[in-house]
mmCIF file of C-alpha atoms in Angstrom:
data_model
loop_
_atom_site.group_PDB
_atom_site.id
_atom_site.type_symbol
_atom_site.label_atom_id
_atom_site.label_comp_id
_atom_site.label_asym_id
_atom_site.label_seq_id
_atom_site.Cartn_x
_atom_site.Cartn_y
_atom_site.Cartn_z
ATOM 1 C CA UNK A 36 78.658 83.625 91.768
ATOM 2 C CA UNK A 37 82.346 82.900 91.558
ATOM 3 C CA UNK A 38 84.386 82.893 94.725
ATOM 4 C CA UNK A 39 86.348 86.491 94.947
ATOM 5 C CA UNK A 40 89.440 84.142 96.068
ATOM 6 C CA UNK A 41 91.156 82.269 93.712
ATOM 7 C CA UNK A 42 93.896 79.310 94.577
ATOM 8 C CA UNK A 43 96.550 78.580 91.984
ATOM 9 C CA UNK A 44 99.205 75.935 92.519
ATOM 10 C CA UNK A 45 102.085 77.147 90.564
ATOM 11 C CA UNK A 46 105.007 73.986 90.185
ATOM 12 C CA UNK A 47 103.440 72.844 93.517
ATOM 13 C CA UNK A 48 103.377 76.001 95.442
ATOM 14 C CA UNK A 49 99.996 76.960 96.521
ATOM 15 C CA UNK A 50 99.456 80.939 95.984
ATOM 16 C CA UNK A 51 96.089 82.584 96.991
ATOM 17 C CA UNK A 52 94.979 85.961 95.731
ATOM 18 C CA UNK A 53 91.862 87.847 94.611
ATOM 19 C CA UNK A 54 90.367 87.995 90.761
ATOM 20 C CA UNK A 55 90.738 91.998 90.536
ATOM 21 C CA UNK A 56 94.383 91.583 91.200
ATOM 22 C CA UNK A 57 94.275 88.467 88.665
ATOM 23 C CA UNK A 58 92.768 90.579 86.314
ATOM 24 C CA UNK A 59 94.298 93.725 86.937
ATOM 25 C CA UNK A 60 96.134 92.860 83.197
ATOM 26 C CA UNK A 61 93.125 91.830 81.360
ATOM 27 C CA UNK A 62 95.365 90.511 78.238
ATOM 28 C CA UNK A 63 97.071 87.763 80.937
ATOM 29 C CA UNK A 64 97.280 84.766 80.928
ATOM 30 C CA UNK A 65 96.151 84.965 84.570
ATOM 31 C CA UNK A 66 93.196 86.739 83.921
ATOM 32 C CA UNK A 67 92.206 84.382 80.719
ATOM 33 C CA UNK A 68 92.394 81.102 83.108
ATOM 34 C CA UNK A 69 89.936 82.744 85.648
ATOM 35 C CA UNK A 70 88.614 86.265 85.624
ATOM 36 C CA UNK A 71 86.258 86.306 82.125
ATOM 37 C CA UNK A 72 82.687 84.658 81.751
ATOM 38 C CA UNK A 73 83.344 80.997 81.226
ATOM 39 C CA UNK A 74 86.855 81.051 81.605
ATOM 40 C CA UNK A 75 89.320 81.445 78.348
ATOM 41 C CA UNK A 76 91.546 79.453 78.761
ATOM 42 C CA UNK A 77 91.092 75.515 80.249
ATOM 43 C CA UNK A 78 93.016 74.500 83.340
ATOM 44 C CA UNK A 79 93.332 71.286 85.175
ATOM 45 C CA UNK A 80 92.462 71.951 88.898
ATOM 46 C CA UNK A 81 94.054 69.964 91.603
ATOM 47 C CA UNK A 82 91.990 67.988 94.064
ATOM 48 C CA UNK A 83 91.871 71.413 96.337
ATOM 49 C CA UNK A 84 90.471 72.859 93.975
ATOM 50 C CA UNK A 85 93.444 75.229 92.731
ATOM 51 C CA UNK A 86 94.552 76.059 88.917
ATOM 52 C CA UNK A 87 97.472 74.376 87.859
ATOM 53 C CA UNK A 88 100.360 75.945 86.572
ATOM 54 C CA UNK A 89 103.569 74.575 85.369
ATOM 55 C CA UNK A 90 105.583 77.295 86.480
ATOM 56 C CA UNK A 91 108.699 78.230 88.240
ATOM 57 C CA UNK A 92 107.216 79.390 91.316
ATOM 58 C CA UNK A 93 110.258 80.979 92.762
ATOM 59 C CA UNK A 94 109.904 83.642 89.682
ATOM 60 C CA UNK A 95 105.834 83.970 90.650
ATOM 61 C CA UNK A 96 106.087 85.793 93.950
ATOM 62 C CA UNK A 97 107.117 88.621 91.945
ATOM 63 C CA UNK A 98 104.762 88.513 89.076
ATOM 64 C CA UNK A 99 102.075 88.316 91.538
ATOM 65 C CA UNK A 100 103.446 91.176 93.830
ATOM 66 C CA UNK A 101 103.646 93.480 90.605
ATOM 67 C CA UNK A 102 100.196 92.806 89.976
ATOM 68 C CA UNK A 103 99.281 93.459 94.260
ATOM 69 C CA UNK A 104 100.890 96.510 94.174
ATOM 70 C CA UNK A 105 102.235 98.156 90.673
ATOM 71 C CA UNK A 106 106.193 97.829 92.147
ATOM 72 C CA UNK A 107 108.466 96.078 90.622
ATOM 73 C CA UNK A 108 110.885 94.204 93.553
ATOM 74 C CA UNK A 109 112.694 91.107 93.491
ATOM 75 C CA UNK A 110 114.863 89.595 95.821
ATOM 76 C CA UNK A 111 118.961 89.749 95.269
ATOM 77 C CA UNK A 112 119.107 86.192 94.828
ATOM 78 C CA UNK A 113 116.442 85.728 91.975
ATOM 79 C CA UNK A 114 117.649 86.600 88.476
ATOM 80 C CA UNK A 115 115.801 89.420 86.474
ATOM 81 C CA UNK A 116 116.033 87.163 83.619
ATOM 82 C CA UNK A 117 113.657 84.707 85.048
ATOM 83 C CA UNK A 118 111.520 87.271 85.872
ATOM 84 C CA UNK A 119 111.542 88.905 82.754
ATOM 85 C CA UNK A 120 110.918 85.034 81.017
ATOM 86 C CA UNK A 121 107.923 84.486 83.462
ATOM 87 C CA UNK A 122 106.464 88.076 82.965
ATOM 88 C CA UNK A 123 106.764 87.143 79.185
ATOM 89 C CA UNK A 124 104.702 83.833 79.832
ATOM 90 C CA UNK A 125 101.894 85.201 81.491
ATOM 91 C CA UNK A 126 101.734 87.858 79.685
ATOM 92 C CA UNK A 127 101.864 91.320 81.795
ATOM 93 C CA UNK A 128 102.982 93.440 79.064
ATOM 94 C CA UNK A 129 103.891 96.620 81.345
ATOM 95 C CA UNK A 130 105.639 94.262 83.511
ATOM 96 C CA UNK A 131 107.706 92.746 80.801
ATOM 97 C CA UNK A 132 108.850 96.859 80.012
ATOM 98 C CA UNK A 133 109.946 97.095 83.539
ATOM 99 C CA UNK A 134 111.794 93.998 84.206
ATOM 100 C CA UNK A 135 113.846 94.902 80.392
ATOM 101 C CA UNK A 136 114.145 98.290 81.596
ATOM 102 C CA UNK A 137 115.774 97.208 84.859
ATOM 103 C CA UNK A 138 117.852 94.560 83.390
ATOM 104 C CA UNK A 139 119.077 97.959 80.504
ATOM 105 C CA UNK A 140 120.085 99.677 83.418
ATOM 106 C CA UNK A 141 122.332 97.352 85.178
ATOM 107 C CA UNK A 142 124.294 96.351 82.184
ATOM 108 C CA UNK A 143 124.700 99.864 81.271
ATOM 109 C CA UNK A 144 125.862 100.549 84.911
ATOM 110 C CA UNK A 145 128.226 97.367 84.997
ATOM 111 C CA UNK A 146 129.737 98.194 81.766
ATOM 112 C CA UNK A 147 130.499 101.527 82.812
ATOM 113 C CA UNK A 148 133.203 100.104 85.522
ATOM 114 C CA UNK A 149 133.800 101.048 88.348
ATOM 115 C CA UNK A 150 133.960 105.023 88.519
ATOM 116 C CA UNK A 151 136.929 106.290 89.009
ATOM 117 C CA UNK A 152 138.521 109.958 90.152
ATOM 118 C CA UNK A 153 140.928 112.380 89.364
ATOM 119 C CA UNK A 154 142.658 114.195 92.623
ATOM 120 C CA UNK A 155 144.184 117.676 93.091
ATOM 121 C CA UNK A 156 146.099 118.727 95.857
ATOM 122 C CA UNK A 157 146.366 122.715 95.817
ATOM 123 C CA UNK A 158 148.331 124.926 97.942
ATOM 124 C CA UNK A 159 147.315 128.157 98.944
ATOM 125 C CA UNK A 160 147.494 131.036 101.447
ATOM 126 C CA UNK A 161 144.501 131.680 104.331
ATOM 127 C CA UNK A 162 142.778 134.385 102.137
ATOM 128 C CA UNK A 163 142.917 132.998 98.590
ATOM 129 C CA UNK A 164 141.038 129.671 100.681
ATOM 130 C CA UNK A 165 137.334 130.934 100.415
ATOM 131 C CA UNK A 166 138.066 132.352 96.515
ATOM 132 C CA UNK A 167 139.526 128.966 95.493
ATOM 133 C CA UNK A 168 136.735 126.706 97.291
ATOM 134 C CA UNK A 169 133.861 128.567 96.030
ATOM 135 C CA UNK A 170 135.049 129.096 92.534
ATOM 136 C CA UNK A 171 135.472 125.410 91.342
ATOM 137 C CA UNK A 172 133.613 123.767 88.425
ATOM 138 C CA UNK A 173 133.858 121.190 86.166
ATOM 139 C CA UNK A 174 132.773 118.648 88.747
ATOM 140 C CA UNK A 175 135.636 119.244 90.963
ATOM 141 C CA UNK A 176 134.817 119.025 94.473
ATOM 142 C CA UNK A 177 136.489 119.576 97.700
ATOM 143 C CA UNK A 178 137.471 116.590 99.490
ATOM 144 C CA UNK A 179 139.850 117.580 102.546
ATOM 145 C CA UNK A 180 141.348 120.905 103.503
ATOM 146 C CA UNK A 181 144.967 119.916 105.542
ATOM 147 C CA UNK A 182 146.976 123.064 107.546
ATOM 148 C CA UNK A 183 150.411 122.941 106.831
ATOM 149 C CA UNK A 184 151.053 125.166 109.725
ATOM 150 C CA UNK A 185 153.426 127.671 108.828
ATOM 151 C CA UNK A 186 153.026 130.690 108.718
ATOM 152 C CA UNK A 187 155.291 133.440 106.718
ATOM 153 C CA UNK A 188 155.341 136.783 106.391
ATOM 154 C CA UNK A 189 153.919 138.167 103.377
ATOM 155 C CA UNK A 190 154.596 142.208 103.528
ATOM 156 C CA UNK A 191 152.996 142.915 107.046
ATOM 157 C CA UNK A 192 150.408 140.332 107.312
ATOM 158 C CA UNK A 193 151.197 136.269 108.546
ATOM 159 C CA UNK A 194 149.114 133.843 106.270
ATOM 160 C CA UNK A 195 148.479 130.372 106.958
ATOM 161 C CA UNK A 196 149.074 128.060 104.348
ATOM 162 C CA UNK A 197 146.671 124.998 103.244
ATOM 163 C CA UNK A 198 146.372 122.044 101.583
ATOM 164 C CA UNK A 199 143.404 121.838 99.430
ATOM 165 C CA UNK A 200 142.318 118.057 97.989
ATOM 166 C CA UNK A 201 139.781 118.264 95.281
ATOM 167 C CA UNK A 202 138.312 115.473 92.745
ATOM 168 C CA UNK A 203 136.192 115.082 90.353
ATOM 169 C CA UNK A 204 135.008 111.824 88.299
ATOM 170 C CA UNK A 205 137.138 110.673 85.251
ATOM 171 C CA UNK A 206 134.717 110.075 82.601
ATOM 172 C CA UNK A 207 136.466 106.962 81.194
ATOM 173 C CA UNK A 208 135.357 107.275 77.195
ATOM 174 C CA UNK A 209 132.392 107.505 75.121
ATOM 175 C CA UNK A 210 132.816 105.017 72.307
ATOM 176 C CA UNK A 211 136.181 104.402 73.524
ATOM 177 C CA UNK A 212 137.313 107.991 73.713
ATOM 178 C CA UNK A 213 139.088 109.059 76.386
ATOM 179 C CA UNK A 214 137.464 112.974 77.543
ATOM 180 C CA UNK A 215 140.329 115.474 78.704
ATOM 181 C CA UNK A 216 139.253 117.896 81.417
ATOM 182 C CA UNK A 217 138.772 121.393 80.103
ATOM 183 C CA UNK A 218 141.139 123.940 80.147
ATOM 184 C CA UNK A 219 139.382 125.201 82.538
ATOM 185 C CA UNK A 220 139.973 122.055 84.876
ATOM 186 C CA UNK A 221 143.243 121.923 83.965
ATOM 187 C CA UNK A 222 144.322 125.387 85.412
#
């Protein structure tokens, strides 16, 4: 019976794992070189033993992680690209989806920009405070409240007056567009 452990020396890194997480993509190239009857594919073994594989095997900690554990992670300092390329060469179809997914994502995010916001400062008496605060919209949200300390009379009552900074985010443009806020915002 075959060994449940399988060695592979990937570009002269030795990586160890079992044939049900080789095989967890039965399409791969991975599971093709040594999980069927009479294996698919041939492979030169090394004198330990192990498949050989003319890979980058910085990229094939994480193809072989994905296949551990379902999760997609890769370090910072690898590329997505070369994931993506060595996901593509072996084969792991759902992995390939991810990686592109991931790799959508950021360049949506980076073309976006930074984000940047619109401020308000507002001025208004103690009692109109609670009103104002809980009555904004439009993505406007209350940053800092500042006391301006004086108070004045106003008939027989003294109010305090406040400071009230609000932002929201400035949608920069769709398809170059610049969005106004609403009229709503605006008052």
């Amino acid at each position: 019976a075959a060994s449940k452990w399988v060695r592979l020396n990937v570009g002269g890194t030795y990586f160890v794992s079992t044939r049900q997480t080789l095989c967890r993509e039965p399409k791969s190239f991975l599971c093709r070189l040594c999980c069927q009857d009479g294996p698919e594919l041939g492979s030169d073994k090394d004198e330990t033993g192990a498949y050989l594989i003319d890979r980058d095997p910085t990229y094939f900690g994480p193809i072989l992680n994905y296949l551990r554990h379902g999760k997609l992670i890769i370090n910072k300092e690898l590329a997505e690209e070369g994931v993506l390329e060595e996901a593509e060469f072996y084969n792991i179809a759902s992995l390939v989806r991810l990686v592109k997914e991931r790799i959508r994502d950021n360049e949506n995010r980076t073309s976006q920009g930074p984000v940047k916001h619109v401020y308000r400062v507002l001025q208004c008496q103690e009692e109109e405070l609670t009103q104002m605060v809980s009555t904004m919209s439009d993505g406007w949200k209350f940053e800092q409240l500042i006391s301006i300390g004086s108070s004045y009379n106003y008939g027989n009552e003294d109010q305090a007056e406040f400071l009230c900074v609000v932002s929201r985010e400035l949608n920069n443009s769709t398809n170059g567009i610049v969005k106004e806020p609403s009229e709503k915002a605006k008052v």
